[in-house]
Amino acid sequence: MVSLVLRFLLLLLCAGHWSAMSTGIFHFNRLQHELPGGKHQCFYFPMEDEFVLHIYVKVLRGGKLDVDVHLLNQTGHVLEKHLRTQEVSFSTSTSKGDYKLCISNLFSQLTSKRVSFVASWWEEHRIQAYREEVAELLGMHTNAMDNIGNMTVNIEQARMFITKSVDEMMQHFYSFLNLNRLVQRMSLAICLLVLTTSGVQVVFIRRFFRLPNPTSKQKNRI
């Protein structure tokens, strides 16, 4: 069991980790991407009419943990715009065409950012048809069937929650690594400072207590 957990964590820490899943009604994609300083990256999602597209973006490490996030529709119109954000989540109804998610690190020229994002989309009309079909087969009250139909949506929301929790864990992990490096560098700097101070003290003491060498006249008197 422990080995399986370790394998899972190693897979999560791999660069460019990508996962995708589709259930026919729901489509789910997750990617971890290293975004270099002064660069931006766009991702495309082919959508149909009456789809609901949900996007979740989180910066895991790098600099001040912030990026610019834009979502554009098939005509290039900006639907969502979030500047210098660490974590953002939003949903939108779509029409037929390619939707573009752009993540930008242009304002940070020297620092790369590791970004995790999740894109999930589903067909709202198929969910409604599913609810009606279940209600007809079981002959139960419509409100009760709505609750049953919402179970699929709840599963998707639970998946999103798990993804966010994993990203939080990885963010803390990277923060711990950065703190560990900082402590090591500070320890080395303190050691160098102590050695330098000790050397200066030794030189000062030797010069302060150094006896003058006797001159030739002093030697003759002796």
Short mmCIF file of C-alpha atoms in Angstrom, two decimals:
data_model
loop_
_atom_site.label_atom_id
_atom_site.label_comp_id
_atom_site.label_asym_id
_atom_site.label_seq_id
_atom_site.Cartn_x
_atom_site.Cartn_y
_atom_site.Cartn_z
CA MET A 1 0.00 0.00 0.00
CA VAL A 2 2.84 2.39 0.89
CA SER A 3 4.62 1.66 -2.39
CA LEU A 4 1.46 2.49 -4.34
CA VAL A 5 1.15 5.83 -2.54
CA LEU A 6 4.81 6.64 -3.27
CA ARG A 7 4.35 5.79 -6.94
CA PHE A 8 1.31 8.05 -7.06
CA LEU A 9 3.24 10.96 -5.52
CA LEU A 10 6.14 10.43 -7.92
CA LEU A 11 3.77 10.54 -10.86
CA LEU A 12 2.32 13.79 -9.56
CA LEU A 13 5.77 15.32 -9.26
CA CYS A 14 6.79 14.44 -12.83
CA ALA A 15 7.19 17.47 -15.10
CA GLY A 16 4.43 18.07 -17.61
CA HIS A 17 2.06 15.63 -15.93
CA TRP A 18 -1.06 15.25 -18.06
CA SER A 19 -4.18 13.24 -17.37
CA ALA A 20 -7.40 13.01 -19.34
CA MET A 21 -10.66 11.14 -18.88
CA SER A 22 -14.01 11.05 -20.59
CA THR A 23 -17.23 9.37 -19.49
CA GLY A 24 -19.32 10.31 -22.52
CA ILE A 25 -21.12 13.03 -20.59
CA PHE A 26 -18.16 14.47 -18.71
CA HIS A 27 -14.71 15.27 -20.07
CA PHE A 28 -11.84 15.90 -17.69
CA ASN A 29 -8.28 17.09 -18.42
CA ARG A 30 -5.53 17.98 -15.94
CA LEU A 31 -2.04 19.28 -16.73
CA GLN A 32 0.98 20.46 -14.79
CA HIS A 33 3.12 22.77 -16.88
CA GLU A 34 6.43 24.58 -16.32
CA LEU A 35 5.99 28.12 -17.65
CA PRO A 36 9.34 29.87 -18.28
CA GLY A 37 9.90 33.51 -17.37
CA GLY A 38 8.72 36.00 -19.99
CA LYS A 39 6.61 33.37 -21.79
CA HIS A 40 2.95 32.46 -22.18
CA GLN A 41 1.20 29.25 -23.21
CA CYS A 42 -2.26 28.66 -24.70
CA PHE A 43 -4.38 25.49 -24.67
CA TYR A 44 -7.35 24.78 -26.95
CA PHE A 45 -10.59 22.97 -26.13
CA PRO A 46 -13.08 22.04 -28.89
CA MET A 47 -16.58 22.79 -27.60
CA GLU A 48 -20.13 22.19 -28.82
CA ASP A 49 -23.39 24.02 -28.21
CA GLU A 50 -24.89 23.80 -24.72
CA PHE A 51 -21.67 22.67 -23.09
CA VAL A 52 -20.53 23.95 -19.69
CA LEU A 53 -16.77 24.55 -19.47
CA HIS A 54 -15.15 24.77 -16.04
CA ILE A 55 -11.54 25.93 -15.57
CA TYR A 56 -9.39 25.79 -12.44
CA VAL A 57 -5.83 27.20 -12.40
CA LYS A 58 -3.32 27.19 -9.52
CA VAL A 59 0.35 28.22 -9.35
CA LEU A 60 2.33 25.61 -7.42
CA ARG A 61 5.75 27.26 -7.23
CA GLY A 62 7.92 30.04 -8.60
CA GLY A 63 8.36 33.71 -7.72
CA LYS A 64 5.34 35.28 -6.08
CA LEU A 65 3.05 32.44 -7.23
CA ASP A 66 1.10 34.56 -9.71
CA VAL A 67 0.21 34.41 -13.42
CA ASP A 68 -2.21 36.06 -15.84
CA VAL A 69 -5.13 33.88 -17.00
CA HIS A 70 -7.34 34.57 -20.04
CA LEU A 71 -10.16 32.54 -21.57
CA LEU A 72 -11.17 33.40 -25.15
CA ASN A 73 -14.02 32.04 -27.26
CA GLN A 74 -13.85 30.94 -30.90
CA THR A 75 -14.06 34.56 -32.15
CA GLY A 76 -11.23 35.78 -29.91
CA HIS A 77 -13.53 37.55 -27.44
CA VAL A 78 -12.15 37.53 -23.89
CA LEU A 79 -14.62 35.75 -21.59
CA GLU A 80 -12.47 35.68 -18.45
CA LYS A 81 -9.49 37.83 -17.49
CA HIS A 82 -7.60 37.39 -14.22
CA LEU A 83 -4.31 39.26 -13.69
CA ARG A 84 -1.50 38.36 -11.26
CA THR A 85 -3.56 35.59 -9.68
CA GLN A 86 -2.36 32.59 -7.69
CA GLU A 87 -5.56 30.54 -7.89
CA VAL A 88 -8.71 31.06 -9.94
CA SER A 89 -11.80 29.04 -10.86
CA PHE A 90 -14.61 29.92 -13.28
CA SER A 91 -17.29 28.38 -15.52
CA THR A 92 -18.95 29.45 -18.77
CA SER A 93 -21.55 28.16 -21.23
CA THR A 94 -20.14 27.46 -24.68
CA SER A 95 -21.14 27.37 -28.32
CA LYS A 96 -19.55 25.37 -31.14
CA GLY A 97 -15.87 26.19 -31.70
CA ASP A 98 -12.42 26.12 -30.14
CA TYR A 99 -12.02 27.87 -26.80
CA LYS A 100 -8.55 29.04 -25.81
CA LEU A 101 -7.08 29.17 -22.30
CA CYS A 102 -3.92 31.30 -22.09
CA ILE A 103 -1.62 31.38 -19.05
CA SER A 104 0.97 34.17 -19.10
CA ASN A 105 4.20 34.74 -17.20
CA LEU A 106 5.31 37.71 -19.34
CA PHE A 107 5.61 40.07 -16.37
CA SER A 108 8.17 37.79 -14.68
CA GLN A 109 11.24 37.74 -16.94
CA LEU A 110 13.60 35.72 -14.72
CA THR A 111 11.41 33.31 -12.73
CA SER A 112 9.62 30.27 -14.13
CA LYS A 113 6.29 29.13 -12.66
CA ARG A 114 4.92 25.63 -12.26
CA VAL A 115 1.21 25.79 -13.03
CA SER A 116 -1.50 23.17 -12.61
CA PHE A 117 -4.82 23.56 -14.38
CA VAL A 118 -7.95 21.47 -14.73
CA ALA A 119 -10.43 21.77 -17.59
CA SER A 120 -13.70 19.86 -17.40
CA TRP A 121 -16.78 20.19 -19.57
CA TRP A 122 -20.10 18.42 -19.88
CA GLU A 123 -23.27 18.45 -21.97
CA GLU A 124 -26.06 20.10 -20.02
CA HIS A 125 -28.84 18.78 -22.28
CA ARG A 126 -27.64 15.18 -21.87
CA ILE A 127 -27.70 15.54 -18.10
CA GLN A 128 -31.26 16.82 -18.30
CA ALA A 129 -32.23 13.91 -20.58
CA TYR A 130 -30.60 11.52 -18.14
CA ARG A 131 -32.66 12.95 -15.29
CA GLU A 132 -35.89 12.63 -17.25
CA GLU A 133 -35.11 9.06 -18.29
CA VAL A 134 -34.41 7.96 -14.73
CA ALA A 135 -37.59 9.67 -13.53
CA GLU A 136 -39.66 7.90 -16.20
CA LEU A 137 -38.18 4.45 -15.52
CA LEU A 138 -38.53 4.56 -11.77
CA GLY A 139 -41.70 6.64 -11.61
CA MET A 140 -40.36 8.71 -8.78
CA HIS A 141 -40.91 12.34 -7.94
CA THR A 142 -39.13 14.80 -10.22
CA ASN A 143 -37.29 16.51 -7.40
CA ALA A 144 -35.95 13.19 -6.18
CA MET A 145 -34.78 12.38 -9.69
CA ASP A 146 -33.06 15.73 -9.92
CA ASN A 147 -31.06 14.74 -6.86
CA ILE A 148 -30.13 11.41 -8.46
CA GLY A 149 -29.21 13.12 -11.69
CA ASN A 150 -27.05 15.56 -9.77
CA MET A 151 -24.98 12.68 -8.41
CA THR A 152 -22.91 12.71 -11.59
CA VAL A 153 -22.28 16.42 -11.18
CA ASN A 154 -21.38 15.88 -7.53
CA ILE A 155 -18.86 13.21 -8.53
CA GLU A 156 -17.24 15.69 -10.89
CA GLN A 157 -17.15 18.31 -8.14
CA ALA A 158 -15.56 15.77 -5.80
CA ARG A 159 -12.92 15.08 -8.44
CA MET A 160 -12.19 18.80 -8.66
CA PHE A 161 -11.90 19.00 -4.85
CA ILE A 162 -9.41 16.12 -4.81
CA THR A 163 -7.39 17.81 -7.55
CA LYS A 164 -7.30 21.07 -5.60
CA SER A 165 -6.20 19.20 -2.46
CA VAL A 166 -3.36 17.50 -4.34
CA ASP A 167 -2.24 20.85 -5.75
CA GLU A 168 -2.28 22.35 -2.24
CA MET A 169 -0.11 19.49 -1.00
CA MET A 170 2.38 19.96 -3.85
CA GLN A 171 2.52 23.71 -3.23
CA HIS A 172 3.42 23.10 0.43
CA PHE A 173 6.00 20.51 -0.68
CA TYR A 174 7.71 22.97 -3.01
CA SER A 175 7.61 25.67 -0.31
CA PHE A 176 9.31 23.25 2.09
CA LEU A 177 12.05 22.55 -0.46
CA ASN A 178 12.64 26.27 -1.00
CA LEU A 179 12.79 26.87 2.77
CA ASN A 180 15.25 24.00 3.16
CA ARG A 181 17.53 25.50 0.50
CA LEU A 182 17.30 28.90 2.20
CA VAL A 183 18.26 27.41 5.59
CA GLN A 184 21.24 25.63 4.03
CA ARG A 185 22.47 28.84 2.39
CA MET A 186 22.00 30.84 5.60
CA SER A 187 23.91 28.19 7.60
CA LEU A 188 26.78 28.31 5.11
CA ALA A 189 26.83 32.12 5.23
CA ILE A 190 26.89 32.11 9.05
CA CYS A 191 29.77 29.58 9.08
CA LEU A 192 31.76 31.74 6.67
CA LEU A 193 31.04 34.81 8.79
CA VAL A 194 32.20 33.03 11.98
CA LEU A 195 35.41 31.84 10.30
CA THR A 196 36.13 35.31 8.93
CA THR A 197 35.49 36.94 12.31
CA SER A 198 37.71 34.41 14.07
CA GLY A 199 40.52 35.04 11.60
CA VAL A 200 40.29 38.80 12.07
CA GLN A 201 40.36 38.37 15.86
CA VAL A 202 43.46 36.16 15.70
CA VAL A 203 45.32 38.66 13.51
CA PHE A 204 44.31 41.56 15.79
CA ILE A 205 45.39 39.76 18.97
CA ARG A 206 48.74 38.72 17.49
CA ARG A 207 49.48 42.28 16.41
CA PHE A 208 48.33 43.73 19.74
CA PHE A 209 50.53 41.46 21.89
CA ARG A 210 53.51 41.26 19.52
CA LEU A 211 56.81 42.22 21.31
CA PRO A 212 59.19 44.54 19.41
CA ASN A 213 62.46 42.97 18.20
CA PRO A 214 65.55 44.24 20.12
CA THR A 215 67.80 46.70 18.23
CA SER A 216 71.59 46.41 17.93
CA LYS A 217 72.17 48.94 20.74
CA GLN A 218 69.89 47.00 23.04
CA LYS A 219 71.79 43.82 22.21
CA ASN A 220 75.16 45.48 23.08
CA ARG A 221 73.84 46.62 26.43
CA ILE A 222 72.73 43.08 27.16
#
